Coordinates of C-alpha atoms in Angstrom, one line a residue:
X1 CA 0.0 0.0 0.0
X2 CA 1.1 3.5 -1.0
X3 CA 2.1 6.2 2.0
X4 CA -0.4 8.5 1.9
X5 CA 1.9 11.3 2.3
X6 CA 3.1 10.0 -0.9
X7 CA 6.7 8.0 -2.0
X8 CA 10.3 8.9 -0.5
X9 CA 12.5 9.9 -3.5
X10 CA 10.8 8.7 -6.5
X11 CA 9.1 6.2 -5.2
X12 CA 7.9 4.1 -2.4
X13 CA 8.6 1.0 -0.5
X14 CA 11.7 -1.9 -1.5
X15 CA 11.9 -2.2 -5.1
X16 CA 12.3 -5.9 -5.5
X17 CA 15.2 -5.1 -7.8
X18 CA 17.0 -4.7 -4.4
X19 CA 16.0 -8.3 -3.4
X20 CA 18.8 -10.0 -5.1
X21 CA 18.6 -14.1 -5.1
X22 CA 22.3 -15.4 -4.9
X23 CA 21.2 -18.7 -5.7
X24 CA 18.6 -21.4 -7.3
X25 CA 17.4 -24.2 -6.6
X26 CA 18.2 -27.4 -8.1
X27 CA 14.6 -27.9 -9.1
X28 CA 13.2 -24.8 -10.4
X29 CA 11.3 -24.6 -13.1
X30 CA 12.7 -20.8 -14.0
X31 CA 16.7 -20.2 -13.3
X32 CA 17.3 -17.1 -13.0
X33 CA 20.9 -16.4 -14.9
X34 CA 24.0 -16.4 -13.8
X35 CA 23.8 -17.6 -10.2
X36 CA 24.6 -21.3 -9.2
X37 CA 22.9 -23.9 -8.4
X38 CA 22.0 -25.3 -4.9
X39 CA 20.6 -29.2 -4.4
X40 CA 17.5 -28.5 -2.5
X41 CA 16.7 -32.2 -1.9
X42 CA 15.9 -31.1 1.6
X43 CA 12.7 -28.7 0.9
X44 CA 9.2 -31.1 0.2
X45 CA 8.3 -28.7 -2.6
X46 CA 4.8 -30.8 -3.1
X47 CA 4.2 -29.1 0.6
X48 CA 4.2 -25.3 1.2
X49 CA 3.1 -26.1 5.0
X50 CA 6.2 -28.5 5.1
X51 CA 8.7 -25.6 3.7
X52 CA 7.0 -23.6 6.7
X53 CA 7.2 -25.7 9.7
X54 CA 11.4 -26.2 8.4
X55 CA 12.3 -23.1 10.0
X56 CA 8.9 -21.7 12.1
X57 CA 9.1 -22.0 15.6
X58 CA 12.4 -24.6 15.4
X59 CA 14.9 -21.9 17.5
X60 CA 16.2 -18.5 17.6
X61 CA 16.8 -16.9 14.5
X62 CA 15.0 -19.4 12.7
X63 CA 11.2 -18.7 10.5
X64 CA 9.3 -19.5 7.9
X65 CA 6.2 -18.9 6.3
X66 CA 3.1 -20.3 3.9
X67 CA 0.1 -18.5 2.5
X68 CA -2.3 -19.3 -0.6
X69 CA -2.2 -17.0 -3.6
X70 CA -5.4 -15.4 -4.3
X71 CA -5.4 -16.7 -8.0
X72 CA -4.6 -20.4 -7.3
X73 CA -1.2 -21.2 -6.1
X74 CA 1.4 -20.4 -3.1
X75 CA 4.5 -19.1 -1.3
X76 CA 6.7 -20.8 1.1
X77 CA 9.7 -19.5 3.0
X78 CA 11.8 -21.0 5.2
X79 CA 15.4 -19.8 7.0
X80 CA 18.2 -22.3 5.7
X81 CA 18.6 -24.3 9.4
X82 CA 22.4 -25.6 7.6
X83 CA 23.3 -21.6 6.9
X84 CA 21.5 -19.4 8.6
X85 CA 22.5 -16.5 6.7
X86 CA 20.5 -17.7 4.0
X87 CA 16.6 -19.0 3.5
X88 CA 14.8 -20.6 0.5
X89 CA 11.6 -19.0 -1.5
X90 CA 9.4 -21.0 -3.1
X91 CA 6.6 -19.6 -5.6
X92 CA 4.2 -22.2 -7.3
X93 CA 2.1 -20.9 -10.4
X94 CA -1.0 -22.9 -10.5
X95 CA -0.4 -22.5 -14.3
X96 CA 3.7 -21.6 -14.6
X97 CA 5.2 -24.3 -12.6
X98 CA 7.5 -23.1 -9.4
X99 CA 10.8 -20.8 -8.5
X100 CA 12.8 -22.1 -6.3
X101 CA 15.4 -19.4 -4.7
X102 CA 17.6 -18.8 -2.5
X103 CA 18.3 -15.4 -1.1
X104 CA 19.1 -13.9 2.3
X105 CA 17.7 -14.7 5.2
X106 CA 16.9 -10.6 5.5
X107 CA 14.8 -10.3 2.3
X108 CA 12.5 -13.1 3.3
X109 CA 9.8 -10.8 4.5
X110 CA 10.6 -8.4 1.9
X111 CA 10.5 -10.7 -1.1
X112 CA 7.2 -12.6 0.6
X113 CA 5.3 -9.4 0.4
X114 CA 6.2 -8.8 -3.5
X115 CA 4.7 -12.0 -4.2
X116 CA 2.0 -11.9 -2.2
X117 CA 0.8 -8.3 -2.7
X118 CA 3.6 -6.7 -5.4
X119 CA 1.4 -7.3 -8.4
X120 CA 4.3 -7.7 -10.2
X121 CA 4.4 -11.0 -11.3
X122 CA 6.4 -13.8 -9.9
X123 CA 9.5 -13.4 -12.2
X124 CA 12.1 -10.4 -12.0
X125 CA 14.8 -10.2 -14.2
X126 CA 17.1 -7.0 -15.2
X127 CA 16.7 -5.0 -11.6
X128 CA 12.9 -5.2 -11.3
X129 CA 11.5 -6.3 -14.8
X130 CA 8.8 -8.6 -14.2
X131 CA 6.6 -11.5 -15.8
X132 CA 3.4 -12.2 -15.3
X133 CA 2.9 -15.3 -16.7
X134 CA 2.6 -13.3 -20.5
X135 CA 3.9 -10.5 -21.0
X136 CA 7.3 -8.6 -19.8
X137 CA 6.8 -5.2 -17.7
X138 CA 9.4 -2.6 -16.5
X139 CA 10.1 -1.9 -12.6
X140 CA 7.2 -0.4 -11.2
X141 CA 8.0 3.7 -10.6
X142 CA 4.8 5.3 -11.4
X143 CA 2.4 6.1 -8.6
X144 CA -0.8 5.8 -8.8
X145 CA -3.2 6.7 -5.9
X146 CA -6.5 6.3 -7.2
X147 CA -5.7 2.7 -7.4
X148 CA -3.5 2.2 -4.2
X149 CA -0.4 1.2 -6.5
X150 CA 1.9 1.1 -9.4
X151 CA 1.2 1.6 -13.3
X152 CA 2.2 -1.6 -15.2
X153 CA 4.3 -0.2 -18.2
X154 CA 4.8 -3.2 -21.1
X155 CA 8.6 -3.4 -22.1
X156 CA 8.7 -2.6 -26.1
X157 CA 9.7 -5.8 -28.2
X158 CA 9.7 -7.8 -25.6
X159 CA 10.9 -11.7 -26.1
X160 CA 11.1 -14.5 -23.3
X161 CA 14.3 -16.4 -23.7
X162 CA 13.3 -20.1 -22.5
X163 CA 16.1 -22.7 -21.4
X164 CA 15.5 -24.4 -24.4
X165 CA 17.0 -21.1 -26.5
X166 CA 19.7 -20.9 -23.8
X167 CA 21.0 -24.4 -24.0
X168 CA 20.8 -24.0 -27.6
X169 CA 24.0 -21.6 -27.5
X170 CA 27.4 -23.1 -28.3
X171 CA 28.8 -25.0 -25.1
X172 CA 32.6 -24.2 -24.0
X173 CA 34.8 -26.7 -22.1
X174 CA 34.1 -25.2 -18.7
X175 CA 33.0 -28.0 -15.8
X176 CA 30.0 -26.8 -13.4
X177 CA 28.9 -28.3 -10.0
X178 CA 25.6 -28.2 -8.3
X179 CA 26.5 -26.6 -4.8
X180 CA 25.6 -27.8 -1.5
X181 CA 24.1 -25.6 1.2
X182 CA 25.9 -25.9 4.2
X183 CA 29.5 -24.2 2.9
X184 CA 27.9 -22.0 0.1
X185 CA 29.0 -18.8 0.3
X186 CA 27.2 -16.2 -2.5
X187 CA 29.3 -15.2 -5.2
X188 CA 30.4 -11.4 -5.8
X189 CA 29.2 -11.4 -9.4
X190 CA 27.3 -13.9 -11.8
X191 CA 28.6 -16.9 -13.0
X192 CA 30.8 -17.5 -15.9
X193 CA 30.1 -19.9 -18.6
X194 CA 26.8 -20.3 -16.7
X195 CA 24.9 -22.0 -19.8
X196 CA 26.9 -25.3 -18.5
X197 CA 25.5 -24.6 -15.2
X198 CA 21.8 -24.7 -17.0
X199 CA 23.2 -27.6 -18.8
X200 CA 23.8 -29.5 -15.7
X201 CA 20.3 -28.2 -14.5
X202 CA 18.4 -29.6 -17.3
X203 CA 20.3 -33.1 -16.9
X204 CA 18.5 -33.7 -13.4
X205 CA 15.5 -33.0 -14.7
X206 CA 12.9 -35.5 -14.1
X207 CA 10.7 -37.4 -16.9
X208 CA 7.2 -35.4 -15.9
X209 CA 9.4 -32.0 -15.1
X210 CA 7.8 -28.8 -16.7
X211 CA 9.2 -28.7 -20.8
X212 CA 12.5 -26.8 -21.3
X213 CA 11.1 -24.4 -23.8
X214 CA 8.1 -23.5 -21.0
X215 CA 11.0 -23.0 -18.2
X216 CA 11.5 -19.3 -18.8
X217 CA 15.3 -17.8 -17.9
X218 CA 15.3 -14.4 -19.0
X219 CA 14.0 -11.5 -21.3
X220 CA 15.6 -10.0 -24.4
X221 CA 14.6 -6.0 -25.6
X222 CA 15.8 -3.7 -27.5
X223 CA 15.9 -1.6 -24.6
X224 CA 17.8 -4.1 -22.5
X225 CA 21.0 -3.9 -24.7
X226 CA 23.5 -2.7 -22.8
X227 CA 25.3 -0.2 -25.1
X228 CA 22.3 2.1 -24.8
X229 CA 22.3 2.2 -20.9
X230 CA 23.1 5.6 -19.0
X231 CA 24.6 6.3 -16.2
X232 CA 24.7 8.6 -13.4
X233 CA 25.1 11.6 -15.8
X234 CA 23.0 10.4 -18.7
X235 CA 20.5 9.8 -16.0
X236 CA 20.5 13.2 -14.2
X237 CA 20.3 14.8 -17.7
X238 CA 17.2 12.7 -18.2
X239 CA 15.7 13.7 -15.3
X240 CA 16.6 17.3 -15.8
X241 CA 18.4 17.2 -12.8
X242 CA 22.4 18.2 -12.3
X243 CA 24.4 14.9 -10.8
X244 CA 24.1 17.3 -7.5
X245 CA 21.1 16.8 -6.9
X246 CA 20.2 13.2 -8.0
X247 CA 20.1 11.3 -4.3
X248 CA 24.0 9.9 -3.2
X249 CA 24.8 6.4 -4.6
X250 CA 26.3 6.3 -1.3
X251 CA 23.4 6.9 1.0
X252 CA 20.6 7.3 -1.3
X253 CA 20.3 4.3 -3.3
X254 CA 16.9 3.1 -2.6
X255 CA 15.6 6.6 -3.9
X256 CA 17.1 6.0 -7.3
X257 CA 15.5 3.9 -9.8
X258 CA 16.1 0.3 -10.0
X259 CA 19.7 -0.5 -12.0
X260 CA 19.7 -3.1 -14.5
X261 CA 23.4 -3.5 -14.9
X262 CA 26.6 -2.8 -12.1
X263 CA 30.2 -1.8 -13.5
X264 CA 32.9 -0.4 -11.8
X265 CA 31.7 3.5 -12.2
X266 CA 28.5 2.3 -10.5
X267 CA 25.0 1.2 -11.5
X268 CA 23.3 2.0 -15.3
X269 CA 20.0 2.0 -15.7
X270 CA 17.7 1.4 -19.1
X271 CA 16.3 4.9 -20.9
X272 CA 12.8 3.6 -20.4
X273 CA 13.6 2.8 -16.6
X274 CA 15.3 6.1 -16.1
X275 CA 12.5 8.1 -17.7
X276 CA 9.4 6.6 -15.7
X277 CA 11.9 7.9 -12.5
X278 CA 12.5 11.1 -13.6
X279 CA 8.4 11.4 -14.3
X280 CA 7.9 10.1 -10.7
X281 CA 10.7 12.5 -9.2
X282 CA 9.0 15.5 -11.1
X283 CA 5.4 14.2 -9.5
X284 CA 7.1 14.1 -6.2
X285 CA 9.1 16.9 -6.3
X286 CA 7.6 19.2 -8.6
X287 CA 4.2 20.5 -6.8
X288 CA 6.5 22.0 -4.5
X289 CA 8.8 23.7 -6.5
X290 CA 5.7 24.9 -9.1
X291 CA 4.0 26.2 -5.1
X292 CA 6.9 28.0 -4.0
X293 CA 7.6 31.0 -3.4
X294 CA 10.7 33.5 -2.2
X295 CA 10.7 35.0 1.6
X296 CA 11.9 38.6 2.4
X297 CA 15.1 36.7 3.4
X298 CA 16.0 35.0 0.3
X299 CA 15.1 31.4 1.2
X300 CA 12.5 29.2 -1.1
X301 CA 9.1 28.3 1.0
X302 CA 5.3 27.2 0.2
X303 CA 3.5 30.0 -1.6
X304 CA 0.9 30.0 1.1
X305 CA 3.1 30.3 3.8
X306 CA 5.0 33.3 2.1
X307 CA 1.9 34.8 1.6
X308 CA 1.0 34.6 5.2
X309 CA 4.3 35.9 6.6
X310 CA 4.3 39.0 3.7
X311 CA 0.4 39.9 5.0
X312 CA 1.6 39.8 8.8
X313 CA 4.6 41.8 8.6
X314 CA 2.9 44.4 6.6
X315 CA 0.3 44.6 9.5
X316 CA 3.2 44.9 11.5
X317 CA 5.2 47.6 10.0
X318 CA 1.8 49.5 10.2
X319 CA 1.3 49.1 14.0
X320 CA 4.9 50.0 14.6
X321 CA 4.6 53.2 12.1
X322 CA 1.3 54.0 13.5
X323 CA 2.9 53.3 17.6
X324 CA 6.3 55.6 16.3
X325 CA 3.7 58.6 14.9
X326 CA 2.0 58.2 18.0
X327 CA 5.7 59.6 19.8
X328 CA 5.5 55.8 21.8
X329 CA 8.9 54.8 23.0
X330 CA 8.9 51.0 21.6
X331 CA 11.3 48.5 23.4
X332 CA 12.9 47.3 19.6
X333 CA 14.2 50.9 18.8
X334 CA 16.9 51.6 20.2
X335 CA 18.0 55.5 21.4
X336 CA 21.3 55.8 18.8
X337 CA 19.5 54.2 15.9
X338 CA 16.4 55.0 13.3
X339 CA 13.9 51.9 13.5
X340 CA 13.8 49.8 10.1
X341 CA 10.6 48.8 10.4
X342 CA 10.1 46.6 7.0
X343 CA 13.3 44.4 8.7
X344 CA 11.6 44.3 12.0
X345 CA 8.0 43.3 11.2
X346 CA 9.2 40.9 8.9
X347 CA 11.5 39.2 11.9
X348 CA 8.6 39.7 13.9
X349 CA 6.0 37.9 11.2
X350 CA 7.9 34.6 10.5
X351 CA 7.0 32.7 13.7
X352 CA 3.3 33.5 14.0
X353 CA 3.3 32.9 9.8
X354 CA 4.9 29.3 10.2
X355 CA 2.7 28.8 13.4
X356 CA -0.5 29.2 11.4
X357 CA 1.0 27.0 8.4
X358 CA 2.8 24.1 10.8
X359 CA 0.5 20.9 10.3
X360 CA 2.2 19.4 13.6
X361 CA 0.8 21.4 16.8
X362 CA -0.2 24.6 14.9
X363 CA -3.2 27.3 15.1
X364 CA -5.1 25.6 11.7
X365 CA -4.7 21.9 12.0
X366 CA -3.4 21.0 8.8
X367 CA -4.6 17.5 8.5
X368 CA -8.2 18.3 9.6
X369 CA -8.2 20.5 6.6
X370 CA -7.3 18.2 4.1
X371 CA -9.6 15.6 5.1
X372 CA -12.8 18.2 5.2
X373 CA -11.7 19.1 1.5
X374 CA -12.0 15.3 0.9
X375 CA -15.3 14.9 2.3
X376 CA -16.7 18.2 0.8
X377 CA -15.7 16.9 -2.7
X378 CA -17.1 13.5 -2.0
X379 CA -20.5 15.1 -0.6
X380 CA -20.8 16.9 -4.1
X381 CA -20.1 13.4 -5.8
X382 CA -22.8 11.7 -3.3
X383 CA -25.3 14.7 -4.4
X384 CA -24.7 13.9 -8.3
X385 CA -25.2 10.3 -7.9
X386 CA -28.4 10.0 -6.0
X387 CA -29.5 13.0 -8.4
X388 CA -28.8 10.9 -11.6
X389 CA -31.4 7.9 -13.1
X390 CA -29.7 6.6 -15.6
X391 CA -27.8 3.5 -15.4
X392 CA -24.7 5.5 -17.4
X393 CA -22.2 7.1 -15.3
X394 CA -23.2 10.3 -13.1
X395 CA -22.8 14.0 -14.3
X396 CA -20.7 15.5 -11.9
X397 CA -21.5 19.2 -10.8
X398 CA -18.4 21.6 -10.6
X399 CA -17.0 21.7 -7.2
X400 CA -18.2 24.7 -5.0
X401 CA -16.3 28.1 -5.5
X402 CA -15.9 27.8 -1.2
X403 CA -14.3 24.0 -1.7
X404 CA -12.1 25.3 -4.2
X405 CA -11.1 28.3 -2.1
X406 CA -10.0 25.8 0.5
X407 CA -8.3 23.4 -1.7
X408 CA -6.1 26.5 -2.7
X409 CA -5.4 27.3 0.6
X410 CA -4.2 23.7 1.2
X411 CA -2.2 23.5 -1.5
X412 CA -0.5 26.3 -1.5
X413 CA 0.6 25.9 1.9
X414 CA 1.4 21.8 1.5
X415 CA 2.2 21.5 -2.0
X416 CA 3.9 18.4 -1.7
X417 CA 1.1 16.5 -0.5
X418 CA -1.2 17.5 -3.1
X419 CA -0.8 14.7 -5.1
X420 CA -1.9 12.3 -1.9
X421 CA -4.7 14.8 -1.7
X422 CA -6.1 14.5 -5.2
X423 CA -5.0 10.5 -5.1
X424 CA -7.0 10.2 -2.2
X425 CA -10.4 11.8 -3.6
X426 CA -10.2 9.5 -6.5
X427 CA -9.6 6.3 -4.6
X428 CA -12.5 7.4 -2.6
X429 CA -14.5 8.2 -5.6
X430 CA -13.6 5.0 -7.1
X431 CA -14.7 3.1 -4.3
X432 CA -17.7 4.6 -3.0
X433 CA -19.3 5.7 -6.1
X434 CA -17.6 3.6 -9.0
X435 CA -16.6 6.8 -10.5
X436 CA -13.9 6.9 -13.3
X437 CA -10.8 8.3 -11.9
X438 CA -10.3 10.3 -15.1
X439 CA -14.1 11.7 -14.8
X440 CA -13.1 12.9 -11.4
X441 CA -9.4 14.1 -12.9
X442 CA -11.6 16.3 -15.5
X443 CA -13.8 17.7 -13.0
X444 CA -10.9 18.6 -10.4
X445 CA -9.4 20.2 -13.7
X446 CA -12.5 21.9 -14.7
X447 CA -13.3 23.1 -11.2
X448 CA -10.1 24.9 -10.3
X449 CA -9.5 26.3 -13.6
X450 CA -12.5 28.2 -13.0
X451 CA -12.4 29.0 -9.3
X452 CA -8.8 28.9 -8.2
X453 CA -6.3 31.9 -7.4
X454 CA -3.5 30.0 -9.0
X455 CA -2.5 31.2 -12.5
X456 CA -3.9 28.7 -15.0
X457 CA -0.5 28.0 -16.3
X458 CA 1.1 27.1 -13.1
X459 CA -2.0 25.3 -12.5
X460 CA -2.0 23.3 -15.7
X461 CA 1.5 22.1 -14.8
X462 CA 0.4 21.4 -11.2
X463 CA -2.2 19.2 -12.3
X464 CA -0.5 17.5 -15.2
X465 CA 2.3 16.2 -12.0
X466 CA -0.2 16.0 -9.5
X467 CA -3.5 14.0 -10.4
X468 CA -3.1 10.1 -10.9
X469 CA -1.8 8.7 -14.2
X470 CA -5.4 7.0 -14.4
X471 CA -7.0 10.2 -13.5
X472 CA -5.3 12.4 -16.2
X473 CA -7.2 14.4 -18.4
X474 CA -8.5 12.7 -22.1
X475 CA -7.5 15.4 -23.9
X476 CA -3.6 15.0 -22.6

């Protein structure tokens, strides 16, 4: 589920690009290249509750886990009791056959909520790609509220590369081993010569195993080639960014996209996979920036909260110009110098100005006011509904001039969490009234254009980042 304060970087949560299996097991049905193989005689793979009970409750340091998929199917987990660094994954496809991994004993809980509530498929090749069972989509960036998750973005030319085409590459004179689980230690890099690793895979096969050219091992696109792959640079200049500001490699990986390929300068990344980050970082990062405004002492805040500060200090200077006409002695002026008022109301402004904007403990509670707008948009929607006969969907009213008024206030004050605001009312509308999250895009579109304070340009561009991929407007 998304944060409703929306994503950190560019997006939210473990990508399951940072999941990384070291190994597979000896009786999977889709290797994953370049890592070995491990003999998982051990794991009854016919029985997910079996995987389970290996681990669960057996000592300290030890778990494991079982649940049915939704769509027919299971996962199974279990800590490796011979290395307890490490634990096996299981997935069985009702339809697909099963994945048998190893990975550390760390990303279990990680890894069992991607399959059990990623929808992302079951397969991840490439630093995130996934496979559902047909077709090939990139790492999921894209936020999209109104539907509490990701947008699925197809990969362009996309062919599955069975074992069956693998195997079918020449064969070199190098021997490989199926490893053993109690000294395994993973491996700093993939395998080489690892088609006669597959090789020796496919000879343990068994009679009634799943077909060789249904046992998928990797994807091939033209935007997977590796000589059109950017790097840090390329990827800031994507992003429209300078390398400055893109988050450290250091200390800020999980905010940059998912890499597909590691080399010695650092990680590169696909154009496609760079782009949908730089259009997430811009919906992140760009209501802010469009809402922003300059203080009187040169530093870069919320519009709203500028405004604020700019009408307080100029009721300030007024008092102290009206208090100094008056001949008052006040205790800021000092005897030897000539009061600067404008620099003294504005000092005098910026507390009480962030006080009314701070959604923590301040005079307007912040949060309260965002979820009023929410219900005052929905009541509208509620009123069209129960006003409309026909069996096609409702006509939606504009929103109230006084609504809009209020969403202004709110965004202009917490521009970054407009887009949860506006993701919010369209889940809601989606699930309460059925409404199409683009109807409800429109009429948010339609309503502040006509109402709202904000120039229609910057409001355009605020909408275009804000509002939902599935709620953008039909006329683009």
């Amino acid at each position: 589920m998304i944060r409703p304060d929306g994503p950190r970087g560019a997006g939210e949560g473990t990508f399951v690009s940072m999941i990384q299996p070291v190994a597979n097991g000896l009786r999977t049905d889709h290797p994953v290249p370049g890592l070995p193989f491990i003999n998982d005689e051990r794991l009854l793979l016919d029985n997910p509750d079996a995987i389970e009970r290996t681990g669960r409750n057996q000592g300290e340091g030890l778990w494991g886990r079982a649940d049915r998929l939704p769509g027919g199917g299971w996962v199974a987990f279990t800590t490796e009791t011979k290395n307890r660094v490490f634990a096996w994954a299981v997935h069985q496809h009702p339809e697909h056959g099963r994945t048998v991994l190893l990975i550390r004993d760390r990303d279990l809980s990680g890894l069992h909520h991607e399959w059990m509530y990623g929808h992302n498929g079951f397969l991840y090749r490439h630093g995130g790609y996934w496979w559902d069972g047909a077709d090939w989509y990139r790492p999921q960036q894209i936020v999209d509220r109104a539907y509490e998750g990701y947008v699925a973005r197809p990969v362009a030319g996309a062919v599955t590369v069975t074992a069956l085409d693998f195997l079918a590459r020449p064969a070199t004179s190098h021997i490989a081993r199926v490893e053993k689980i109690a000294d395994f230690t993973a491996a700093e890099g993939p395998l080489p010569h690892w088609r006669e690793h597959l090789a020796l895979w496919a000879s343990h096969r068994k009679p009634a195993s799943r077909p060789l050219d249904q046992c998928v091992v990797d994807i091939q696109a033209p935007e997977l080639d590796p000589g059109h792959f950017v790097d840090r640079a390329g990827l800031a200049q994507i992003a429209e960014l300078t390398p400055k500001d893109l988050p450290h490699p250091k200390y800020g990986r999980r905010d940059l996209p998912p890499p597909q390929a590691e080399s010695d300068e650092g990680p590169r990344w696909s154009r496609p996979v760079a782009r949908d980050w730089a259009e997430q970082y811009h919906r992140v990062h760009g209501p802010e920036k469009l809402l922003s405004a300059t203080t009187r002492f040169g530093t870069d805040q919320p519009q709203g909260l500028v405004d604020d500060h700019n009408r307080l200090t100029t009721i300030i200077i007024d008092s102290l110009q009206d208090a100094a006409a008056d001949g008052k002695r006040n205790r800021l002026f000092t005897r030897s110098s000539t009061p600067n008022h404008e620099e003294q109301a504005a000092h005098l402004a910026w507390w009480p100005a962030v006080a009314i904007n701070d959604g923590t403990d301040g005079f307007i509670p912040i949060a309260a006011v965002r979820t009023t707008i929410v219900e005052a948009v929905l009541g509208g929607f509620a009123r069209d509904v129960a006003d409309s006969d026909a069996p096609t969907p409702a006509l939606l009213g504009d929103i109230r001039g006084d609504v809009v008024h209020l969403i202004d206030w709110y965004i202009q004050r917490e521009p970054r969490h407009t887009p949860a605001l506006f993701g919010e009312i369209c889940l809601d509308a989606r699930m309460r009234f059925d409404l199409d999250p683009k109807d409800v895009g429109d009429l948010l579109r339609r309503s502040l254009n006509l109402d709202s304070t904000i120039d229609s340009r910057t409001l355009n561009a605020l909408l275009d980042l804000a509002l939902p991929p599935s709620a953008q407007s039909r006329e683009g």
